[in-house]
């Protein structure tokens, strides 16, 4: 039996098991595979919204994105689909109508010889990674998923009798866990999710970039006077995927955009890599010099505050500029909507 046949045969068994009749999406299951460093974590979808499927988090780092997604959904609405995508880092298996699945997926299913029929019954795999366009799984993923699904079918079946565990109030966040040994035997227990993972992605310990500029550059910009204005600043993904020059998986480029609220003018719009702190710092001081003055305050979207602060906090503190998180950037929100419409056209 080749990998595709084995994969879709297991997928059909998962579909027929109807786990979403009993599991809520926050009833996370943990499975420790013998040759896997971290446990694999699975969320079962469908009981609440009738969108049937599974989210497979390959390790603890990916699980932190699950909690980040929950946190952001609870405390603020996602402004766009691209913003929501940045909280996804996992493999999803969703069951869709036949007419809604991509042609490539249909060809794989057809070639496997495994039959699927009915509404919301056709499997679609998607690999999610922040900054990248949702993509098809690769052959390495197929082998991994076969190993997971073989264990998930029996584990989720057995744990059905223990789901009342998730209804109890817990001092720590625990999930049902099955640990497999190389000989196929297993032990059932509970897994305490580390506090750092529960905090999500953005609240994990952040390394603030040092000032990457020369003393001459800093002296020059420090001599600028404070202006009576506030800047809005954002570094966010643009929802139009771009294929890298060397090919491969399409990416969502990041755009640094700055607006001066005093005259309602966009003063910077430049594509950047969020990890290139030196480039971002240099753009800011060039803006200050071009505007002949420093803003006493720069406001940023609260959801991206940590990411932006990691690049700019030390620089702005030295320049006596306050970096302030806010729930919404009034001027840039409108500007970004107009830009998205432009890209769509």
Tab-separated table of C-alpha atoms in Angstrom:
chain	number	residue	atom	x	y	z
A	1	UNK	CA	0.000	0.000	0.000
A	2	UNK	CA	1.540	3.324	-1.048
A	3	UNK	CA	1.478	6.397	1.178
A	4	UNK	CA	-1.436	8.151	-0.554
A	5	UNK	CA	-3.654	5.068	-0.350
A	6	UNK	CA	-2.735	4.582	3.303
A	7	UNK	CA	-3.342	8.250	4.109
A	8	UNK	CA	-6.776	8.485	2.501
A	9	UNK	CA	-7.836	5.133	3.947
A	10	UNK	CA	-7.100	6.496	7.422
A	11	UNK	CA	-8.835	9.778	6.591
A	12	UNK	CA	-11.972	7.877	5.610
A	13	UNK	CA	-11.932	6.034	8.939
A	14	UNK	CA	-11.551	9.348	10.773
A	15	UNK	CA	-14.514	10.772	8.887
A	16	UNK	CA	-16.665	7.733	9.611
A	17	UNK	CA	-15.792	7.894	13.327
A	18	UNK	CA	-17.708	11.201	13.672
A	19	UNK	CA	-15.540	12.376	16.557
A	20	UNK	CA	-17.045	15.886	16.241
A	21	UNK	CA	-20.286	14.525	17.669
A	22	UNK	CA	-18.555	14.242	21.060
A	23	UNK	CA	-15.481	16.488	21.031
A	24	UNK	CA	-15.499	20.279	21.194
A	25	UNK	CA	-12.663	22.041	19.384
A	26	UNK	CA	-11.002	22.936	22.707
A	27	UNK	CA	-10.967	19.289	23.867
A	28	UNK	CA	-7.352	18.958	22.784
A	29	UNK	CA	-5.886	15.449	22.534
A	30	UNK	CA	-2.170	14.843	23.041
A	31	UNK	CA	-0.337	11.949	21.388
A	32	UNK	CA	3.328	11.259	22.069
A	33	UNK	CA	4.836	9.299	19.191
A	34	UNK	CA	7.897	7.136	20.001
A	35	UNK	CA	10.300	8.991	17.702
A	36	UNK	CA	8.880	12.488	18.151
A	37	UNK	CA	10.435	14.975	20.594
A	38	UNK	CA	7.256	16.892	21.472
A	39	UNK	CA	3.737	15.522	21.722
A	40	UNK	CA	1.416	16.053	18.763
A	41	UNK	CA	-1.762	17.952	19.628
A	42	UNK	CA	-5.075	17.565	17.820
A	43	UNK	CA	-8.167	19.774	17.861
A	44	UNK	CA	-11.361	18.240	16.440
A	45	UNK	CA	-13.630	20.656	14.570
A	46	UNK	CA	-17.317	20.479	13.778
A	47	UNK	CA	-19.439	20.225	16.899
A	48	UNK	CA	-19.980	23.979	17.155
A	49	UNK	CA	-20.032	25.213	13.553
A	50	UNK	CA	-20.494	22.122	11.376
A	51	UNK	CA	-17.145	22.732	9.664
A	52	UNK	CA	-15.797	19.227	10.091
A	53	UNK	CA	-12.106	18.498	10.364
A	54	UNK	CA	-8.948	18.336	12.441
A	55	UNK	CA	-6.141	20.739	13.309
A	56	UNK	CA	-2.824	18.973	13.860
A	57	UNK	CA	-0.176	20.866	15.846
A	58	UNK	CA	3.152	19.138	15.353
A	59	UNK	CA	4.867	20.387	18.514
A	60	UNK	CA	4.585	22.755	21.470
A	61	UNK	CA	5.691	25.771	19.476
A	62	UNK	CA	2.812	25.241	17.055
A	63	UNK	CA	0.403	24.698	19.955
A	64	UNK	CA	1.262	28.191	21.206
A	65	UNK	CA	-0.353	29.515	18.011
A	66	UNK	CA	-3.585	27.735	18.971
A	67	UNK	CA	-3.689	29.656	22.244
A	68	UNK	CA	-2.682	32.876	20.481
A	69	UNK	CA	-5.615	32.415	18.098
A	70	UNK	CA	-8.012	31.867	21.004
A	71	UNK	CA	-6.673	34.863	22.889
A	72	UNK	CA	-6.934	37.248	19.962
A	73	UNK	CA	-10.409	35.995	19.062
A	74	UNK	CA	-11.528	36.539	22.660
A	75	UNK	CA	-10.137	40.033	23.229
A	76	UNK	CA	-10.349	41.567	19.768
A	77	UNK	CA	-11.842	40.810	16.407
A	78	UNK	CA	-9.572	39.944	13.517
A	79	UNK	CA	-9.492	42.878	11.120
A	80	UNK	CA	-8.891	40.690	8.083
A	81	UNK	CA	-8.420	37.130	6.900
A	82	UNK	CA	-4.682	37.736	6.557
A	83	UNK	CA	-4.501	38.776	10.226
A	84	UNK	CA	-6.277	35.583	11.255
A	85	UNK	CA	-3.910	33.493	9.117
A	86	UNK	CA	-0.940	34.747	11.129
A	87	UNK	CA	-2.274	32.875	14.174
A	88	UNK	CA	-2.318	29.554	12.287
A	89	UNK	CA	0.686	27.244	12.361
A	90	UNK	CA	-0.486	23.694	11.855
A	91	UNK	CA	-1.765	21.187	9.331
A	92	UNK	CA	-5.509	21.189	8.824
A	93	UNK	CA	-7.679	18.402	7.487
A	94	UNK	CA	-11.088	19.746	6.481
A	95	UNK	CA	-14.011	17.957	4.889
A	96	UNK	CA	-15.667	19.962	2.109
A	97	UNK	CA	-18.223	19.543	-0.650
A	98	UNK	CA	-16.862	17.962	-3.823
A	99	UNK	CA	-17.150	21.189	-5.841
A	100	UNK	CA	-15.157	23.153	-3.251
A	101	UNK	CA	-11.984	21.071	-3.167
A	102	UNK	CA	-8.999	22.082	-5.339
A	103	UNK	CA	-8.408	20.130	-8.521
A	104	UNK	CA	-5.031	18.895	-7.261
A	105	UNK	CA	-6.635	17.446	-4.137
A	106	UNK	CA	-9.323	15.726	-6.183
A	107	UNK	CA	-6.696	14.143	-8.444
A	108	UNK	CA	-4.823	12.766	-5.415
A	109	UNK	CA	-8.010	11.290	-3.968
A	110	UNK	CA	-8.977	9.782	-7.318
A	111	UNK	CA	-5.511	8.282	-7.812
A	112	UNK	CA	-5.622	6.684	-4.352
A	113	UNK	CA	-8.754	4.701	-5.225
A	114	UNK	CA	-10.327	5.548	-1.851
A	115	UNK	CA	-13.909	6.734	-2.338
A	116	UNK	CA	-15.613	9.684	-0.645
A	117	UNK	CA	-19.253	10.623	-1.206
A	118	UNK	CA	-21.697	13.178	0.130
A	119	UNK	CA	-21.713	16.739	1.426
A	120	UNK	CA	-18.863	17.869	3.661
A	121	UNK	CA	-17.153	14.534	3.055
A	122	UNK	CA	-14.203	15.291	0.755
A	123	UNK	CA	-10.827	15.752	2.484
A	124	UNK	CA	-8.593	18.775	1.929
A	125	UNK	CA	-5.175	19.129	3.563
A	126	UNK	CA	-3.627	22.556	4.148
A	127	UNK	CA	-0.324	23.530	5.726
A	128	UNK	CA	-0.459	26.871	7.562
A	129	UNK	CA	2.620	28.900	8.411
A	130	UNK	CA	2.651	32.590	9.435
A	131	UNK	CA	3.915	34.805	6.642
A	132	UNK	CA	3.282	32.158	3.999
A	133	UNK	CA	0.352	31.394	1.747
A	134	UNK	CA	-1.647	28.312	2.864
A	135	UNK	CA	-0.106	25.449	0.930
A	136	UNK	CA	-0.491	21.780	0.070
A	137	UNK	CA	1.225	19.237	2.293
A	138	UNK	CA	4.423	17.549	1.117
A	139	UNK	CA	5.523	13.907	1.146
A	140	UNK	CA	7.219	14.286	4.530
A	141	UNK	CA	3.923	15.559	5.947
A	142	UNK	CA	2.115	12.544	4.474
A	143	UNK	CA	4.359	10.090	6.345
A	144	UNK	CA	3.946	12.080	9.560
A	145	UNK	CA	0.152	12.237	9.226
A	146	UNK	CA	-0.090	8.500	8.618
A	147	UNK	CA	1.744	7.900	11.901
A	148	UNK	CA	-0.517	10.379	13.731
A	149	UNK	CA	-3.815	9.197	12.244
A	150	UNK	CA	-3.062	5.527	12.987
A	151	UNK	CA	-2.826	6.448	16.670
A	152	UNK	CA	-5.522	9.133	16.650
A	153	UNK	CA	-8.290	6.763	15.560
A	154	UNK	CA	-7.846	4.458	18.540
A	155	UNK	CA	-6.883	7.222	20.980
A	156	UNK	CA	-9.854	9.477	20.225
A	157	UNK	CA	-12.158	6.449	20.341
A	158	UNK	CA	-10.895	5.415	23.779
A	159	UNK	CA	-10.899	8.973	25.170
A	160	UNK	CA	-14.573	9.434	24.274
A	161	UNK	CA	-15.414	7.896	27.641
A	162	UNK	CA	-13.256	10.467	29.478
A	163	UNK	CA	-14.424	13.737	27.946
A	164	UNK	CA	-16.064	14.873	31.184
A	165	UNK	CA	-12.486	15.621	32.264
A	166	UNK	CA	-12.542	18.767	30.124
A	167	UNK	CA	-15.656	20.053	31.888
A	168	UNK	CA	-13.901	20.288	35.261
A	169	UNK	CA	-12.362	23.540	36.462
A	170	UNK	CA	-8.579	23.219	36.415
A	171	UNK	CA	-5.868	25.153	38.220
A	172	UNK	CA	-3.462	24.181	35.453
A	173	UNK	CA	-4.310	23.543	31.801
A	174	UNK	CA	-4.269	19.777	31.384
A	175	UNK	CA	-5.181	17.640	28.402
A	176	UNK	CA	-5.711	13.929	27.893
A	177	UNK	CA	-2.498	12.340	26.651
A	178	UNK	CA	-1.513	8.945	25.293
A	179	UNK	CA	2.195	8.081	25.158
A	180	UNK	CA	3.187	5.335	22.715
A	181	UNK	CA	6.266	3.162	23.056
A	182	UNK	CA	8.220	1.619	20.209
A	183	UNK	CA	6.667	-1.809	20.770
A	184	UNK	CA	3.180	-0.366	20.195
A	185	UNK	CA	2.144	-0.365	23.844
A	186	UNK	CA	1.000	2.877	25.433
A	187	UNK	CA	0.263	4.691	28.678
A	188	UNK	CA	-2.619	7.102	29.218
A	189	UNK	CA	-2.322	10.140	31.424
A	190	UNK	CA	-2.561	13.897	31.579
A	191	UNK	CA	-0.298	16.524	30.084
A	192	UNK	CA	0.135	19.914	31.749
A	193	UNK	CA	0.546	22.560	29.056
A	194	UNK	CA	3.466	24.867	30.005
A	195	UNK	CA	2.482	28.395	31.029
A	196	UNK	CA	4.633	29.918	28.284
A	197	UNK	CA	2.636	28.004	25.660
A	198	UNK	CA	-0.701	29.069	27.167
A	199	UNK	CA	0.355	32.709	26.874
A	200	UNK	CA	0.440	32.351	23.107
A	201	UNK	CA	3.023	33.622	20.670
A	202	UNK	CA	3.203	37.340	21.376
A	203	UNK	CA	3.579	37.140	25.143
A	204	UNK	CA	6.521	34.783	25.086
A	205	UNK	CA	9.832	36.258	26.155
A	206	UNK	CA	10.907	38.870	23.629
A	207	UNK	CA	14.441	39.851	22.714
A	208	UNK	CA	14.628	43.583	22.092
A	209	UNK	CA	17.034	44.517	19.336
A	210	UNK	CA	19.962	46.694	20.308
A	211	UNK	CA	20.454	50.012	18.549
A	212	UNK	CA	22.060	49.129	15.227
A	213	UNK	CA	22.983	52.689	14.219
A	214	UNK	CA	26.250	54.610	14.478
A	215	UNK	CA	26.910	57.284	17.115
A	216	UNK	CA	26.960	59.892	14.340
A	217	UNK	CA	23.509	58.838	13.119
A	218	UNK	CA	22.101	58.897	16.649
A	219	UNK	CA	23.589	62.308	17.415
A	220	UNK	CA	22.124	63.695	14.215
A	221	UNK	CA	18.628	62.473	14.892
A	222	UNK	CA	18.750	63.384	18.588
A	223	UNK	CA	19.354	67.002	17.641
A	224	UNK	CA	15.910	67.131	16.042
A	225	UNK	CA	13.233	68.983	18.003
A	226	UNK	CA	9.974	67.430	19.145
A	227	UNK	CA	7.035	68.201	16.860
A	228	UNK	CA	3.407	68.542	17.942
A	229	UNK	CA	2.168	65.410	16.217
A	230	UNK	CA	1.619	61.686	16.644
A	231	UNK	CA	2.720	59.043	14.183
A	232	UNK	CA	0.765	55.891	13.460
A	233	UNK	CA	3.048	52.963	12.568
A	234	UNK	CA	2.324	49.422	11.482
A	235	UNK	CA	4.264	46.435	10.187
A	236	UNK	CA	1.791	43.981	8.761
A	237	UNK	CA	1.422	41.366	6.075
A	238	UNK	CA	-0.174	42.400	2.802
A	239	UNK	CA	-2.917	39.975	1.819
A	240	UNK	CA	-1.582	39.439	-1.702
A	241	UNK	CA	0.773	36.425	-1.993
A	242	UNK	CA	4.023	36.823	-3.902
A	243	UNK	CA	6.162	34.003	-5.301
A	244	UNK	CA	9.813	34.464	-4.208
A	245	UNK	CA	12.371	35.103	-7.002
A	246	UNK	CA	13.812	31.606	-6.546
A	247	UNK	CA	10.350	30.030	-6.634
A	248	UNK	CA	8.750	27.917	-3.962
A	249	UNK	CA	5.930	28.620	-1.582
A	250	UNK	CA	4.285	32.050	-2.005
A	251	UNK	CA	4.789	34.503	0.852
A	252	UNK	CA	2.796	37.413	2.213
A	253	UNK	CA	5.184	40.394	2.097
A	254	UNK	CA	5.405	42.680	5.143
A	255	UNK	CA	4.779	46.395	4.729
A	256	UNK	CA	6.096	49.090	7.059
A	257	UNK	CA	3.730	52.024	6.853
A	258	UNK	CA	3.848	55.280	8.839
A	259	UNK	CA	1.348	58.131	8.869
A	260	UNK	CA	1.570	61.616	10.393
A	261	UNK	CA	-1.779	62.250	12.073
A	262	UNK	CA	-1.362	66.032	12.168
A	263	UNK	CA	-1.704	66.395	8.410
A	264	UNK	CA	-3.277	62.945	7.742
A	265	UNK	CA	-0.414	62.002	5.438
A	266	UNK	CA	1.333	58.688	4.811
A	267	UNK	CA	5.036	59.485	5.148
A	268	UNK	CA	6.442	55.984	4.635
A	269	UNK	CA	5.398	52.840	2.808
A	270	UNK	CA	8.129	50.248	2.347
A	271	UNK	CA	8.380	46.468	2.187
A	272	UNK	CA	10.536	45.049	4.987
A	273	UNK	CA	11.500	41.806	6.642
A	274	UNK	CA	10.269	42.065	10.266
A	275	UNK	CA	13.485	40.502	11.561
A	276	UNK	CA	15.693	43.129	9.880
A	277	UNK	CA	15.835	45.454	12.884
A	278	UNK	CA	18.699	47.550	11.512
A	279	UNK	CA	16.839	48.372	8.302
A	280	UNK	CA	13.665	49.277	10.185
A	281	UNK	CA	15.561	51.457	12.664
A	282	UNK	CA	17.326	53.264	9.833
A	283	UNK	CA	14.017	53.926	8.065
A	284	UNK	CA	12.663	55.564	11.236
A	285	UNK	CA	15.614	57.915	11.712
A	286	UNK	CA	15.553	58.838	8.020
A	287	UNK	CA	11.871	59.702	8.445
A	288	UNK	CA	12.620	61.886	11.459
A	289	UNK	CA	15.311	63.737	9.523
A	290	UNK	CA	13.063	64.108	6.462
A	291	UNK	CA	10.225	65.471	8.633
A	292	UNK	CA	12.596	67.847	10.464
A	293	UNK	CA	11.472	66.688	13.875
A	294	UNK	CA	10.608	63.839	16.220
A	295	UNK	CA	7.098	62.808	17.218
A	296	UNK	CA	6.746	62.552	21.008
A	297	UNK	CA	4.581	59.482	20.538
A	298	UNK	CA	4.231	56.644	18.021
A	299	UNK	CA	1.085	54.502	18.279
A	300	UNK	CA	0.911	50.923	17.020
A	301	UNK	CA	-1.721	48.192	16.825
A	302	UNK	CA	-1.857	46.315	20.140
A	303	UNK	CA	-1.827	42.931	18.380
A	304	UNK	CA	1.523	43.781	16.791
A	305	UNK	CA	3.005	45.827	19.616
A	306	UNK	CA	5.468	43.159	20.760
A	307	UNK	CA	6.723	42.488	17.231
A	308	UNK	CA	7.275	46.193	16.570
A	309	UNK	CA	8.708	46.917	20.021
A	310	UNK	CA	11.290	44.170	19.556
A	311	UNK	CA	12.749	46.205	16.681
A	312	UNK	CA	12.228	49.768	17.882
A	313	UNK	CA	11.795	49.959	21.676
A	314	UNK	CA	15.452	50.612	22.542
A	315	UNK	CA	15.896	53.107	19.722
A	316	UNK	CA	12.740	55.069	20.543
A	317	UNK	CA	13.496	55.124	24.276
A	318	UNK	CA	16.881	56.679	23.538
A	319	UNK	CA	15.151	59.292	21.370
A	320	UNK	CA	12.538	60.038	24.103
A	321	UNK	CA	9.753	58.795	21.821
A	322	UNK	CA	6.976	56.827	23.497
A	323	UNK	CA	5.723	53.653	21.779
A	324	UNK	CA	2.052	53.155	22.673
A	325	UNK	CA	-0.228	50.189	21.828
A	326	UNK	CA	-3.807	51.024	20.804
A	327	UNK	CA	-6.732	48.881	19.690
A	328	UNK	CA	-7.116	50.609	16.332
A	329	UNK	CA	-5.091	52.949	14.135
A	330	UNK	CA	-7.778	55.282	12.727
A	331	UNK	CA	-5.779	56.714	9.833
A	332	UNK	CA	-3.847	53.594	8.800
A	333	UNK	CA	-6.961	51.418	9.002
A	334	UNK	CA	-8.515	53.434	6.188
A	335	UNK	CA	-5.268	53.600	4.221
A	336	UNK	CA	-4.752	49.825	4.391
A	337	UNK	CA	-8.322	49.148	3.259
A	338	UNK	CA	-7.753	51.373	0.223
A	339	UNK	CA	-4.447	49.616	-0.512
A	340	UNK	CA	-6.067	46.191	-0.352
A	341	UNK	CA	-8.752	47.271	-2.810
A	342	UNK	CA	-6.010	48.568	-5.109
A	343	UNK	CA	-4.141	45.240	-5.007
A	344	UNK	CA	-7.374	43.350	-5.689
A	345	UNK	CA	-8.008	45.421	-8.791
